[in-house]
XYZ file of C-alpha atoms in Angstrom:
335
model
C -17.892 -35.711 33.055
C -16.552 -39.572 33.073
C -14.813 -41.108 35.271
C -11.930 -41.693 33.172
C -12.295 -37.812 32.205
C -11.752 -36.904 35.843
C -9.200 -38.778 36.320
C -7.522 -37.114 33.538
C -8.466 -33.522 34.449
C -6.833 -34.593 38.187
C -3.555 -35.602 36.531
C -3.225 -32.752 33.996
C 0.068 -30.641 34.282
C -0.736 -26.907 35.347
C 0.758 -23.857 34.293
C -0.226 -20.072 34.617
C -0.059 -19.274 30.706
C -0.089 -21.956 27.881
C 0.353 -20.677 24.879
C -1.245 -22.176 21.561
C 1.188 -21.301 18.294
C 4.906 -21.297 18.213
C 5.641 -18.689 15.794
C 6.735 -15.150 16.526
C 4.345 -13.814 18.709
C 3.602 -16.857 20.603
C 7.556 -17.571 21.415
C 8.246 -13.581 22.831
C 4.974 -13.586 24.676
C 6.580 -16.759 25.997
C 9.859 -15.287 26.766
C 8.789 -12.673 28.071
C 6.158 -14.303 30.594
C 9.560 -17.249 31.073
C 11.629 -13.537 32.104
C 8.430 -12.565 34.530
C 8.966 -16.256 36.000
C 5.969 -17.688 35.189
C 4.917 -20.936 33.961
C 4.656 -21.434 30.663
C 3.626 -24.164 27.926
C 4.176 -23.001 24.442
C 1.875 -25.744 21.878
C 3.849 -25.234 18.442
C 1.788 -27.358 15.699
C 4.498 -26.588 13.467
C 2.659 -24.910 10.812
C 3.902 -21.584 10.319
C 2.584 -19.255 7.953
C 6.019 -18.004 6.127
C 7.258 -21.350 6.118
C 7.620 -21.516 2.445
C 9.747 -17.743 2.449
C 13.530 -18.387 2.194
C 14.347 -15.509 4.599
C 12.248 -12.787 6.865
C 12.964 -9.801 6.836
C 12.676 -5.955 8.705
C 13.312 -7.705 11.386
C 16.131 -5.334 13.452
C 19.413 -7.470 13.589
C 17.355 -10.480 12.510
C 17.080 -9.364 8.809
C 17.475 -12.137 6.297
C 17.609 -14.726 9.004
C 15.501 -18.118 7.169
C 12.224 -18.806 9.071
C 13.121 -21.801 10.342
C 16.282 -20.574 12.357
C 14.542 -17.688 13.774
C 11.549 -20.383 15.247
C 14.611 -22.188 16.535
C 16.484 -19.647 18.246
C 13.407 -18.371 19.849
C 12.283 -21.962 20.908
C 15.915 -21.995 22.752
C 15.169 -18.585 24.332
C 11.978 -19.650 25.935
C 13.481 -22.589 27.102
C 16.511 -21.252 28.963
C 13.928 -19.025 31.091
C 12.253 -22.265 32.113
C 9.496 -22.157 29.857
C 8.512 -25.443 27.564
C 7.616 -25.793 24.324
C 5.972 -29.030 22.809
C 5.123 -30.349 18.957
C 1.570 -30.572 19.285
C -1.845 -28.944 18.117
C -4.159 -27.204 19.993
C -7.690 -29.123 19.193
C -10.569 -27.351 22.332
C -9.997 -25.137 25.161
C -12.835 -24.168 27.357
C -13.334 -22.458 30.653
C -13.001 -24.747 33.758
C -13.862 -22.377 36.208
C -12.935 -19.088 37.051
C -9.872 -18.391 36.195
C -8.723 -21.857 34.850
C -8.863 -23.201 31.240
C -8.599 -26.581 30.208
C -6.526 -27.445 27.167
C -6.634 -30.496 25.049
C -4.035 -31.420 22.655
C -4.495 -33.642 19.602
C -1.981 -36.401 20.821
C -4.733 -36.480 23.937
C -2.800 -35.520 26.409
C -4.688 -32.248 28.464
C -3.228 -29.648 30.470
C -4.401 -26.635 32.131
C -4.216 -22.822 32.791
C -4.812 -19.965 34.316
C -4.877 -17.617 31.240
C -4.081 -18.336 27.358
C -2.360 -16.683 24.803
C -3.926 -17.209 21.259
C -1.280 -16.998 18.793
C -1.741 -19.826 16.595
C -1.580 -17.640 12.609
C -4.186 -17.859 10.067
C -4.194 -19.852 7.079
C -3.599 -18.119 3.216
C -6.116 -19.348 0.678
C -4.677 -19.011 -2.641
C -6.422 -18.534 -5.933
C -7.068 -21.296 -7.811
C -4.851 -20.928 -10.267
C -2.429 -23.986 -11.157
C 1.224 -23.627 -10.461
C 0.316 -21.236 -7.725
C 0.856 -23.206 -4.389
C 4.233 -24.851 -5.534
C 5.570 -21.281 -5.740
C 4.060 -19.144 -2.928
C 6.387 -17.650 -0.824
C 9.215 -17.896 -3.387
C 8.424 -15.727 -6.739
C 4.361 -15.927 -5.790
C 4.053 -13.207 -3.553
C 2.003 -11.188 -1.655
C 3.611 -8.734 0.605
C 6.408 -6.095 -0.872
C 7.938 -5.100 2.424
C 8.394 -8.841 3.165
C 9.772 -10.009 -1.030
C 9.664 -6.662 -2.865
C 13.677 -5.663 -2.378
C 14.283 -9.623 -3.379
C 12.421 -8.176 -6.867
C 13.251 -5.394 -7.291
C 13.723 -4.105 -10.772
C 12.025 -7.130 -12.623
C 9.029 -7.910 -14.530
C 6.270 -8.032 -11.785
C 2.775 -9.449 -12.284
C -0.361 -8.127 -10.153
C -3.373 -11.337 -10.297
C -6.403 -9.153 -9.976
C -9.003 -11.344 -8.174
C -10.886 -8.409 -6.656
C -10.463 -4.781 -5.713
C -7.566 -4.853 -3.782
C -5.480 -5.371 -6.751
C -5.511 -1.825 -7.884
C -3.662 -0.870 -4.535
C -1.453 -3.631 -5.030
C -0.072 -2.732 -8.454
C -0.003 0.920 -7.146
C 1.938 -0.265 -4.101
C 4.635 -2.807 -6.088
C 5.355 -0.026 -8.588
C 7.355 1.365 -5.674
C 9.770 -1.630 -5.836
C 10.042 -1.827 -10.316
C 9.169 0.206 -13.245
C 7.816 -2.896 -14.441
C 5.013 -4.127 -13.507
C 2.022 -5.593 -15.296
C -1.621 -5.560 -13.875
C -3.533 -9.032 -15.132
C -7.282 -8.487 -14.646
C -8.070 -11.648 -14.396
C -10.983 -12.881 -12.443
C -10.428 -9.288 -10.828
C -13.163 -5.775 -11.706
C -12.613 -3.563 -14.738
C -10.572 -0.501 -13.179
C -12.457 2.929 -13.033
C -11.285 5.540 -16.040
C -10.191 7.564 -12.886
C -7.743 4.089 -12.015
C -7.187 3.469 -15.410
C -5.473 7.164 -15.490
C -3.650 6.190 -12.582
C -1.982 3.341 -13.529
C -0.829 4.542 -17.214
C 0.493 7.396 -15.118
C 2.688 5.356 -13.481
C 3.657 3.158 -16.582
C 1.482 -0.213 -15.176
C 0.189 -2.025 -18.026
C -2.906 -3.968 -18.128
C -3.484 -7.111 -19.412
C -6.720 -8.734 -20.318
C -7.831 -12.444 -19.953
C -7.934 -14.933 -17.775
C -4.771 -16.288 -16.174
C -4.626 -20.167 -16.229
C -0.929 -21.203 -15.304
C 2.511 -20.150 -15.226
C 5.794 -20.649 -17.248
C 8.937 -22.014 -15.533
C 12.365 -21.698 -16.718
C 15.416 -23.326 -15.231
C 13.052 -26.895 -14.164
C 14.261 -28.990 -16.946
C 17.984 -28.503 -16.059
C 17.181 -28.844 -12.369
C 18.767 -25.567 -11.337
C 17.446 -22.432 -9.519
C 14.017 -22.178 -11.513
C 12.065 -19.142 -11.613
C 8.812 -17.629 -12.944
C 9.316 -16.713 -16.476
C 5.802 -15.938 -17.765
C 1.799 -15.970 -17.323
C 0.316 -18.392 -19.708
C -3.303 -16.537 -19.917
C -6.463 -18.511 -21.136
C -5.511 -17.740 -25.176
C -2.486 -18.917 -25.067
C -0.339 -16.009 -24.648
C 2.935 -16.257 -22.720
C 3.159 -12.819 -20.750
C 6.791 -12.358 -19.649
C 6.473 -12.029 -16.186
C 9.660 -12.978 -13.004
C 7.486 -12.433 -9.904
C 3.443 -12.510 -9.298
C 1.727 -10.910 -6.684
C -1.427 -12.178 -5.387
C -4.159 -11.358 -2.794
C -4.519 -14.376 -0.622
C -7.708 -14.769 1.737
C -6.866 -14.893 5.249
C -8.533 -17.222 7.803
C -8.252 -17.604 11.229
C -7.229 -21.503 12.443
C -10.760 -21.943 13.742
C -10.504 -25.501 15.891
C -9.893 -23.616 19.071
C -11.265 -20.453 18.284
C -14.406 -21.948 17.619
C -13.862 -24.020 21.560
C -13.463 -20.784 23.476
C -16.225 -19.014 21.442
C -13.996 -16.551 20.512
C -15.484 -13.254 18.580
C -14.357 -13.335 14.691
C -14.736 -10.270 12.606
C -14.354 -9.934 9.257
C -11.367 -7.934 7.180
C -13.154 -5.435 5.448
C -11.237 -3.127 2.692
C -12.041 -0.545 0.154
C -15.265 0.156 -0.971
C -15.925 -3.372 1.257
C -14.270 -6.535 -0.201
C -13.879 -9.192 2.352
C -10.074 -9.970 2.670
C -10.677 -13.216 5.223
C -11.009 -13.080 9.266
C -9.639 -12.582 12.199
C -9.902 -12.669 16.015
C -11.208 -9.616 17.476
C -9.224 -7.998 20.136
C -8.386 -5.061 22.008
C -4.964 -2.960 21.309
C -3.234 -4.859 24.155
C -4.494 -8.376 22.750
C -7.499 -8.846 25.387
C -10.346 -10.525 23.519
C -13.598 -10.994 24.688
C -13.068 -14.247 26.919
C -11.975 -13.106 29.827
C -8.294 -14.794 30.506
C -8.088 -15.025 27.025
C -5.461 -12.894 24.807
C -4.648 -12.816 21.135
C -1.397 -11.858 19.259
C 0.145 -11.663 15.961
C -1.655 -13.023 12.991
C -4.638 -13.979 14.396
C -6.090 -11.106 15.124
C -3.756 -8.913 12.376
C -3.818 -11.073 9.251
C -1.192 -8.163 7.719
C 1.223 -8.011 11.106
C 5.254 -8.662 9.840
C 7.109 -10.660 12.149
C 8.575 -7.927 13.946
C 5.110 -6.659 14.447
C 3.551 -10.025 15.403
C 6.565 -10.649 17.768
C 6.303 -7.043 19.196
C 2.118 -7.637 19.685
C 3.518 -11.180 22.007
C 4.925 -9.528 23.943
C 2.365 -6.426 24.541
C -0.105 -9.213 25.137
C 2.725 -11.210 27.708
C 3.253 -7.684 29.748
C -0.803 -7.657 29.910
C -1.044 -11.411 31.115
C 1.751 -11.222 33.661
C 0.042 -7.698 35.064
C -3.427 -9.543 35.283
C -2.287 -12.790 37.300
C -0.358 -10.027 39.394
C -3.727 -8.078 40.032
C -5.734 -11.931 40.731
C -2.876 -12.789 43.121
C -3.028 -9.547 45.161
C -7.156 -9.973 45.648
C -6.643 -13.407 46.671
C -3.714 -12.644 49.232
C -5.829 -9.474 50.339
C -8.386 -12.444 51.045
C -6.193 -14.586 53.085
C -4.631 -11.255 54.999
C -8.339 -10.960 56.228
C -9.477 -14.488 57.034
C -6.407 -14.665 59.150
């Protein structure tokens, strides 16, 4: 280590939890570890995953609140129990010694502490399809119990781009009677799922989809999926289209701590992305080192991300409890 790199490590700020993501696991594992009067540094990059949603939802008393208001009010919760929360991305963390982490942030400022909460989301890689990106999170979908009420009864489109699709058509049927199944890039369905989806009235469309029609642009109003423009030049009508995203961990400091990453397997084994491992209560394999919400469940809600935070906080705040006892034990007796 430098000079100038001790120096630095001497002056960096302490804390007994920092934790890296500012969404809703990261801000009630902070408010609850604020509540247990601990330390805590919350690093928000500002990057979070439903930031293109206009609302979240099964949240309880929450519901229909927009993203960015429910970031905000929990930012302002953490903060009246003493806890801070800065704009800033996590870029390495690595063990100091036992005990202690080091944490570097990509304005170059460092800090450090005494356990870390991993909650920084995943990313969603999109098919590449054009028109796709501009509209994810607003009529290009992916999860029902997050968007299906907001469609229900319309004309919704399944993208097959592998086997998950069949459950996915399946599943959106719950929310409309129509719903179309594009095969896409996707596998031929099974007679045995072929029988299943004409018994529940899902169509299937051959061809490959290469763009969608918009109505409402041109007169700069509320504009909204109208079709799927497939590779022959068909116009399929078509309001809302579900896709299956690949999910990937945010791997700059996962790859620092040498965190474990396992793979999300489905089905008869298609790869869905990654994610951290970690036990129930959030404990990865680092010791000191937790994970919560999307991270290690690329599927978790809010509410469910939010309620893993704070399983994770309770397990943090226990285990400095446990490291304090054994060191004032230690004093009692050198006394």
């Amino acid at each position: 280590m430098s000079v100038e790199e001790k120096q630095s490590a001497k002056n960096a700020r302490s804390y007994d939890v920092v934790v890296i993501g500012g969404g809703a696991a990261g801000l009630s594992g902070a408010l609850m570890l604020g509540r247990a009067r601990r330390s805590v540094l919350v690093v928000d990059a500002g990057q979070p995953r439903n930031a293109p949603a206009a609302a979240s939802h099964n949240y309880l008393s929450r519901d229909g609140v927009s993203p960015g208001e429910l970031l905000a009010q929990g930012r302002a919760e953490v903060q009246r129990y003493g806890g801070e929360v800065v704009a800033d991305e996590v870029v390495a963390a690595e063990a100091v010694g036992e005990g202690l982490f080091r944490v570097t942030l990509g304005s170059g400022a460092s800090v450090e502490a005494r356990r870390l909460l991993l909650a920084s989301g995943m990313v969603d890689e999109l098919p590449d399809v054009p028109g796709l990106a501009e509209r994810w999170g607003r009529d290009v979908l992916h999860c029902p119990y997050c968007h299906g009420y907001e469609v229900r009864d319309q004309a919704i489109g399944v993208l097959s781009t592998g086997p998950v699709a069949m459950r996915q058509a399946l599943l959106w049927r719950q929310w409309s009677e129509d719903v179309r199944l594009f095969l896409h890039t996707g596998p031929e369905p099974s007679d045995e799922e072929y029988e299943q989806l004409t018994a529940r009235g899902i169509a299937v469309v051959d061809g490959e989809v290469t763009g969608l029609e918009v109505a409402g642009r041109a007169e700069g109003g509320d504009d909204r999926i109208s079709g799927v423009e497939l590779a022959g030049g068909a116009v399929v009508p078509c309001q809302a289209l579900v896709i299956a995203p690949r999910f990937d961990v945010r791997a700059k400091v996962v790859e620092s701590l040498g965190l474990e990453v396992a793979e999300m397997v489905v089905g008869d084994g298609a790869v869905l992305g990654s994610y951290v491992a970690a036990r129930p209560g959030g404990a990865t394999g680092v010791p000191g080192v937790w994970a919560a919400g999307n991270v290690t469940d690329p599927v978790a809600t809010v509410s469910a991300a939010a309620a893993m935070g704070v399983r994770a906080a309770g397990e943090i705040n226990f285990d400095l409890v446990e490291e304090e006892t054994r060191r004032a034990v230690r004093e009692r007796r050198a006394a």
